[in-house]
XYZ file of C-alpha atoms in Angstrom:
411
model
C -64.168 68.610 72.441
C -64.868 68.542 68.805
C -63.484 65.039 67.212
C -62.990 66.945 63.831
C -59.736 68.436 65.692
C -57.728 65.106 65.284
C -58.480 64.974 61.214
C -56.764 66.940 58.852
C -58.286 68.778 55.566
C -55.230 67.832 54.143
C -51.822 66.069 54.420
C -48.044 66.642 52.558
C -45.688 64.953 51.465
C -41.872 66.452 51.010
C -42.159 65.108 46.888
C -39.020 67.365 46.064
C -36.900 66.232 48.936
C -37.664 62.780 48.532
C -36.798 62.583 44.913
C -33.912 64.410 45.609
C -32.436 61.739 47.811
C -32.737 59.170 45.572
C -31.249 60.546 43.124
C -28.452 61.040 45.443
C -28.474 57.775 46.655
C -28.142 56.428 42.699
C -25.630 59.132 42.203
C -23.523 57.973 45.181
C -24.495 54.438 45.312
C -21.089 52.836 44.815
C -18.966 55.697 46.262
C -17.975 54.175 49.547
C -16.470 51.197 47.141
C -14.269 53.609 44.910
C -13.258 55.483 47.783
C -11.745 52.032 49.697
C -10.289 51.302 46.037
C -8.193 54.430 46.002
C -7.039 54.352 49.505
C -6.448 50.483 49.353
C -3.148 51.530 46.492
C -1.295 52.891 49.575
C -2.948 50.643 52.196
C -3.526 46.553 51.103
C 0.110 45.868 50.416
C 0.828 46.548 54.437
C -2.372 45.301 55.444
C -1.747 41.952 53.175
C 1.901 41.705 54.953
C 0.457 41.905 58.601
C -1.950 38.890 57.382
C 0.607 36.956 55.861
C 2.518 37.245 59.311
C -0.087 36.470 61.593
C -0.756 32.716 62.600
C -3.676 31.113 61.600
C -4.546 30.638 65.039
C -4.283 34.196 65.614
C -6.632 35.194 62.486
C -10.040 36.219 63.990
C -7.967 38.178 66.805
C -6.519 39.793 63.799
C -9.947 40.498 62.033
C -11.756 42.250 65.438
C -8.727 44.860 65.569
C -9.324 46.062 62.086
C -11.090 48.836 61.116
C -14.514 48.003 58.731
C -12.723 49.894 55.981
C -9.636 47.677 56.093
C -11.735 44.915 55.912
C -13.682 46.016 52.998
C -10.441 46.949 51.111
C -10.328 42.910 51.305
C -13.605 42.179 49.487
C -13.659 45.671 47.130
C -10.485 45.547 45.853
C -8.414 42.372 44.525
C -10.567 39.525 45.872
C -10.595 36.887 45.606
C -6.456 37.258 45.804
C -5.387 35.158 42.675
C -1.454 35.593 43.167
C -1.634 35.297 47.129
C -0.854 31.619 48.620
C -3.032 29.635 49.895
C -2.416 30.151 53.321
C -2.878 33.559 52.956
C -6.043 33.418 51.033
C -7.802 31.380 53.048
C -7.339 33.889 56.217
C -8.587 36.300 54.021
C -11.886 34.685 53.675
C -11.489 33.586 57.518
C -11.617 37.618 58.233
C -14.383 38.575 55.558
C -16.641 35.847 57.794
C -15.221 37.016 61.087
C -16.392 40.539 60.160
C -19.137 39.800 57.991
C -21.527 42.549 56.889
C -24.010 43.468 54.307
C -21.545 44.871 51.695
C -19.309 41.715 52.435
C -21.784 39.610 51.525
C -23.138 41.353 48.412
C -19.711 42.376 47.231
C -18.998 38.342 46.909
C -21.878 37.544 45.121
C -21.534 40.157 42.342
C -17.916 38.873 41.920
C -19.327 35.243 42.120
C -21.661 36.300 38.910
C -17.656 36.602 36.777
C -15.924 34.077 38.719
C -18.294 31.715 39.967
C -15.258 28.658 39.317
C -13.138 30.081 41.908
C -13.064 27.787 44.474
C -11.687 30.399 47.303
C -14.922 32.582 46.349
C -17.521 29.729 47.169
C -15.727 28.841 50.236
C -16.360 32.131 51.430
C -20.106 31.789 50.018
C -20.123 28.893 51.895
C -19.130 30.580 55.575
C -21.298 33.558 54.644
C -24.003 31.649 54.406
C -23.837 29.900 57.461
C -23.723 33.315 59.128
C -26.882 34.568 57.438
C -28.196 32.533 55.117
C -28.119 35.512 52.655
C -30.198 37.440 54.548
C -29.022 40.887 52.205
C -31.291 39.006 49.300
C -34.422 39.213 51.540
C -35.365 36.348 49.628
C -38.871 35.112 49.993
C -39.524 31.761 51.902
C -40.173 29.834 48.153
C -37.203 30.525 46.948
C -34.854 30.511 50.747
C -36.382 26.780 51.325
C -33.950 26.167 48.390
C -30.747 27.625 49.827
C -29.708 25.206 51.840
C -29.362 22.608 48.784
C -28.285 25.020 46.225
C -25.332 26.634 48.815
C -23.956 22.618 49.117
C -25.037 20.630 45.945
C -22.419 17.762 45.556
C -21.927 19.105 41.677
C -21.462 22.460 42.860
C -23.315 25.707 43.342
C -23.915 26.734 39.741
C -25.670 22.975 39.506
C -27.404 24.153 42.643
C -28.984 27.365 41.423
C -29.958 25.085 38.485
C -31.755 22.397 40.169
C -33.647 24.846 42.511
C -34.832 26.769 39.451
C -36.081 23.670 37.776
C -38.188 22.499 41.003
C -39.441 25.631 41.861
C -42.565 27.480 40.843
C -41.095 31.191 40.468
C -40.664 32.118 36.522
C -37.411 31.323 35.624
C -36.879 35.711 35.012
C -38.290 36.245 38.518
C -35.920 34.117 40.174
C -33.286 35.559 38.750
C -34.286 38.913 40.139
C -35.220 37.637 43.385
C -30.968 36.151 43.686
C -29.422 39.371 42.187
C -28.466 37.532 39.054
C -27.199 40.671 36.910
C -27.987 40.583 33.672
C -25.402 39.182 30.671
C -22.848 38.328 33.165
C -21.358 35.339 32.947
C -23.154 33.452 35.533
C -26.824 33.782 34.075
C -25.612 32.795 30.602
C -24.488 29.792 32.238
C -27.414 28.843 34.699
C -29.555 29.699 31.265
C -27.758 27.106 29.169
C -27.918 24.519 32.132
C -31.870 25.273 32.648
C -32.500 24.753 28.999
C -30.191 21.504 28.902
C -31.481 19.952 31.643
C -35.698 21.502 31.805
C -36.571 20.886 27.970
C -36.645 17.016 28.294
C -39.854 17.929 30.909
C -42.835 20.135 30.537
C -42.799 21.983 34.321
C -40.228 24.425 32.794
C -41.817 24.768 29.682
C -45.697 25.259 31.003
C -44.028 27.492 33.766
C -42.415 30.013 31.689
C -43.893 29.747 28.525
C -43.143 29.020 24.996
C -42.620 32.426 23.633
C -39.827 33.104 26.871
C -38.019 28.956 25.795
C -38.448 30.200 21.706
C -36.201 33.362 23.099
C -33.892 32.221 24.440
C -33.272 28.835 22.231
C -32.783 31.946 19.366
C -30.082 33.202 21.012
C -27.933 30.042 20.110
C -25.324 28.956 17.693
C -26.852 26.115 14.995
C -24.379 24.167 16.592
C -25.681 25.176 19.953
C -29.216 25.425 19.214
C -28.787 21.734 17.623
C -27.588 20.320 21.216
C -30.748 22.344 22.972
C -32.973 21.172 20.806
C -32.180 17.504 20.977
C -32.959 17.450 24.595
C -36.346 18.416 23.935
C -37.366 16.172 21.113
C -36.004 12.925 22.274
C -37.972 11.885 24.891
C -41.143 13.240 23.323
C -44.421 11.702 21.073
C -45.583 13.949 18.528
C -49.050 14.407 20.108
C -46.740 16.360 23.243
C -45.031 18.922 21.204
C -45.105 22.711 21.491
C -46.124 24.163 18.752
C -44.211 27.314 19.406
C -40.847 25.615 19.374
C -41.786 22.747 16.894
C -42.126 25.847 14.664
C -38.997 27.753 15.573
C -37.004 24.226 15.173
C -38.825 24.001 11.195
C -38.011 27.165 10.705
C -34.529 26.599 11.605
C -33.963 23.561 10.532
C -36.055 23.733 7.242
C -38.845 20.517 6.630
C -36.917 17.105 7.721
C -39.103 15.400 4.766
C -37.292 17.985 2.207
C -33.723 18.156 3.882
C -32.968 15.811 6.462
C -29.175 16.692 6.362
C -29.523 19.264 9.405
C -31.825 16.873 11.248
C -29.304 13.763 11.470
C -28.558 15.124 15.393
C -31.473 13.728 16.416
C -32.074 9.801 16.412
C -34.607 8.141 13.722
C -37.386 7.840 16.357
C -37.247 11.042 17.238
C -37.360 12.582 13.606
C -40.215 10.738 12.861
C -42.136 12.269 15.621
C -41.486 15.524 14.071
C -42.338 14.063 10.656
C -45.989 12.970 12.267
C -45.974 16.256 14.227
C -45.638 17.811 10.415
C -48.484 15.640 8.745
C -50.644 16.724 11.749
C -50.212 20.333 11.018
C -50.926 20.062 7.582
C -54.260 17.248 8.772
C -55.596 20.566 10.428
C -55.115 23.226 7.955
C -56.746 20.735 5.347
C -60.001 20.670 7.481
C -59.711 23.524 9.694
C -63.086 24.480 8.270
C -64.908 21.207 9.376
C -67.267 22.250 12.299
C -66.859 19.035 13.936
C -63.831 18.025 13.344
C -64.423 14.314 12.743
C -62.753 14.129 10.031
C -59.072 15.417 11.251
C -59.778 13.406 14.237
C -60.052 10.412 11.879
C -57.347 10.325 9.982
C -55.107 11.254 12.754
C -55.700 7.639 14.117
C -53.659 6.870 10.800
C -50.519 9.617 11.414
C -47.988 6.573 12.185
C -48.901 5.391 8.899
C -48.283 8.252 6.708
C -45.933 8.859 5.060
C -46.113 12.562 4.310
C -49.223 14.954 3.407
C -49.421 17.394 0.516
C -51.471 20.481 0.535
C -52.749 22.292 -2.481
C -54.025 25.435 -0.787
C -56.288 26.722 -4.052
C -58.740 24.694 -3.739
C -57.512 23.459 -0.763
C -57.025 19.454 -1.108
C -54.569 17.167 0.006
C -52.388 14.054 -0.911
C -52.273 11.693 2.205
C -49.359 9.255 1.236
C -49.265 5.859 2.570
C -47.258 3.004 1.637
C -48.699 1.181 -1.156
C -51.362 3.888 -1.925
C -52.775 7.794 -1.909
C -55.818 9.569 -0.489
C -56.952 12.349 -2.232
C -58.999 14.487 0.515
C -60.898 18.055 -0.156
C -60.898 20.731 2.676
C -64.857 21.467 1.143
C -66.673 18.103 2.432
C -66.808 15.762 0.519
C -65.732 11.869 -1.095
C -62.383 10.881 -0.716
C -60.465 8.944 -3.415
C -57.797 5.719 -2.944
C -55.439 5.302 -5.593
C -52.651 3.167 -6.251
C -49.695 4.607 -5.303
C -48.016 4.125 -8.612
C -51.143 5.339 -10.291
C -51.168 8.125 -8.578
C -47.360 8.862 -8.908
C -47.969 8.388 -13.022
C -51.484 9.901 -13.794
C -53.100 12.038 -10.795
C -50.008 13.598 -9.516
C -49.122 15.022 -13.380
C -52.548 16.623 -13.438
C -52.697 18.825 -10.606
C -48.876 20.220 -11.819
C -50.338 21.105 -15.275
C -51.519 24.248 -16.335
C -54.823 23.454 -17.172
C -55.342 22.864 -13.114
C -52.982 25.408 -12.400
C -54.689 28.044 -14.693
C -58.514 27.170 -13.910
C -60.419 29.304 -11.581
C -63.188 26.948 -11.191
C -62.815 25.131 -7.468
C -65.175 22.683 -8.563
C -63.572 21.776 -12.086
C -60.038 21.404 -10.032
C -61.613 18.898 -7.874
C -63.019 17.246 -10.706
C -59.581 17.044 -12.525
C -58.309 15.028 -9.574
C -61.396 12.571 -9.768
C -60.633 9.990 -11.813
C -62.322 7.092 -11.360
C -60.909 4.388 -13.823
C -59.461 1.240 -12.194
C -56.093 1.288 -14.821
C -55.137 3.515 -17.392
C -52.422 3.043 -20.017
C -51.634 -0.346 -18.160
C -50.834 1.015 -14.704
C -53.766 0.272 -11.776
C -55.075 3.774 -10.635
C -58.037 4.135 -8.961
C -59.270 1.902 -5.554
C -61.964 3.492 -3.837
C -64.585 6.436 -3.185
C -65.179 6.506 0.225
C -67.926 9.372 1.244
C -68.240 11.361 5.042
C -71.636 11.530 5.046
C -74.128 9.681 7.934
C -73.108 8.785 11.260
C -71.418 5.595 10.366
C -68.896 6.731 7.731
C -65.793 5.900 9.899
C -67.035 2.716 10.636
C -67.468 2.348 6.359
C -63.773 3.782 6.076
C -61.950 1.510 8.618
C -63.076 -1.422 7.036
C -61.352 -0.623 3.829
C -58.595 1.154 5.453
C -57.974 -2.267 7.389
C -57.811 -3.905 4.128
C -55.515 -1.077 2.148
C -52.934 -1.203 4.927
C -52.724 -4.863 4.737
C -52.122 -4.664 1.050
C -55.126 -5.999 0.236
C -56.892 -4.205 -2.436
């Protein structure tokens, strides 16, 4: 017997036929609901009156002897009952368990998505649960371990979802698709505001889903919105553990605290001056972001909580690094750095790089110059302190001896 008689040259598969059913299946999907709508017009009002007569004791008898499409009239039609007694609704929800199926238990968790405050609605969760555990999600074990603590939070099961999405793993998006949350309904605007209140403060959320997916959403929001969001994250932060994504997005905002601070008042004074340091840092690396080594923006960031703002001139680029009782005049092309007086600076340095001889030259080297101005006092005011050079391996050493002295007012 030849072996080559079991293999086949070559196999089909019915391609037409199978696209054809799905497309029926999408085409019909939700027929079996509209057709119970229609026929419950004629048929819930006498189905509701045999309930409402039957004892509560008598309830599950009740729910065996009904046909399936009775009972989903209950679920696809007026559920969850809002002008029906309480008596009444609550043997409604004792049937849907009685007689649980599949369509019961999806039906109740779209209409949970629009109504998820209804209290007779997560009851019925509630029993549904403990008959399947939700088994029409085929959720995956990551996200089912969950279920048990999100079905019977003590703040509810909105709270629930919330917490489960903020311990677990799964992408905040994913999640959602794994528990059927539709899109722009009115639970998943919720359980997004609640993430974002209550995940921002940490990083898990943040490093889990991304920057660019938080920056999204937070763009979404009101000012007066965004404001609350935002406060969440920047409170319990240091500078040196911001985002730089939503740092930005907050600046751009917001405008620069240091040149309105009016829309930044939300947030308490420690906090806005971590985003004031967060600013000077930014500025600290576009000044030397052509140093090779980077010693030098690692050196003055030791000094961050003592500045009190950096200016950038970007043509040459140079920079102003304010501190209390004097100025450091730094180039982004290596070089010596200059101390001045604060007021000196304010009165004679400051005046020169806004004039248009500076502003008209095209000579890097003569702008630089300009700024160099090494006279002790002029005109009665003290100007310049100190030329302080980055060259040899000991330079920092050189600088934080007089940088010791400068912030202890001693010149």
């Amino acid at each position: 017997m030849e072996i080559n008689q079991y293999f086949y040259q070559f196999s089909f598969k019915p391609q037409l036929l199978t696209e054809e059913r799905i497309k029926m299946e999408r085409k019909y999907k939700n027929k079996q609901a509209d057709i119970i709508r229609q026929r419950s017009r004629m048929l819930l009002p006498k189905l509701l009156e045999i309930i409402r007569a039957t004892p509560m004791e008598n309830v599950e008898e009740l729910a065996h002897s009904l046909k399936k499409m009775e009972v989903l009239m209950l679920i696809y039609s007026e559920y969850p009952f809002p002008n029906e007694n309480q008596d009444t609704r609550q043997k409604i929800n004792r049937i849907l368990t009685a007689r649980y199926s599949v369509e019961v238990g999806k039906t109740a968790w779209v209409i949970f998505q629009h109504q998820y405050e209804e209290p007779y609605l997560l009851d019925l969760l509630r029993s549904i649960y403990q008959v399947d555990q939700f088994g029409f999600m085929l959720l995956d074990d990551k996200i089912q371990y969950h279920m048990d603590n999100v079905m019977y939070h003590k703040s509810g099961v909105v709270q629930g979802i919330t917490s489960a999405l903020l311990l677990m793993g799964t992408k905040t998006t994913d999640a959602f698709h794994a528990l059927k949350i539709e899109q722009e309904s009115k639970l998943e605007s919720t359980l997004m505001r609640k993430i974002l209140e209550q995940g921002l403060s940490q990083d898990h959320m943040i490093n889990r889903d991304g920057t660019d997916f938080i920056v999204r959403l937070l763009e979404n929001y009101s000012m007066h919105e965004y404001k609350q969001l935002i406060k969440n994250y920047f409170e319990p932060r240091k500078y040196t553990q911001f985002h730089v994504a939503i740092v930005q997005q907050a600046v751009a905002r917001l405008r620069d605290p240091r040149e309105r601070v009016t829309d930044w008042q939300f947030l308490s004074s420690g906090a806005l001056e971590e985003v004031k340091r967060w600013l000077i840092q930014k500025k600290l690396q576009i000044l030397f972001e052509n140093d090779q080594d980077n010693q030098r923006l690692n050196y003055w960031k030791r000094f961050i909580d003592y500045m009190q703002d950096v200016e950038l001139i970007q043509d040459p680029m140079i920079a102003f690094i304010h501190f209390d009782n004097f100025v450091v005049v730094e180039y982004g092309q290596m070089g010596a750095a200059y101390f001045y007086h604060r007021e000196g600076f304010e009165k004679i340095i400051r005046p020169i790089s806004t004039s248009p001889t500076f502003r008209n030259s095209r000579s890097r080297s003569n702008k630089e110059s300009m700024l160099k101005v090494p006279e002790s006092s002029r005109a009665g005011v003290q100007l310049f302190i100190e030329k302080l050079g980055h060259h040899g391996r000991s330079w920092d050493d050189k600088f934080d001896s007089y940088m010791r002295q400068y912030l202890n007012g001693r010149f």
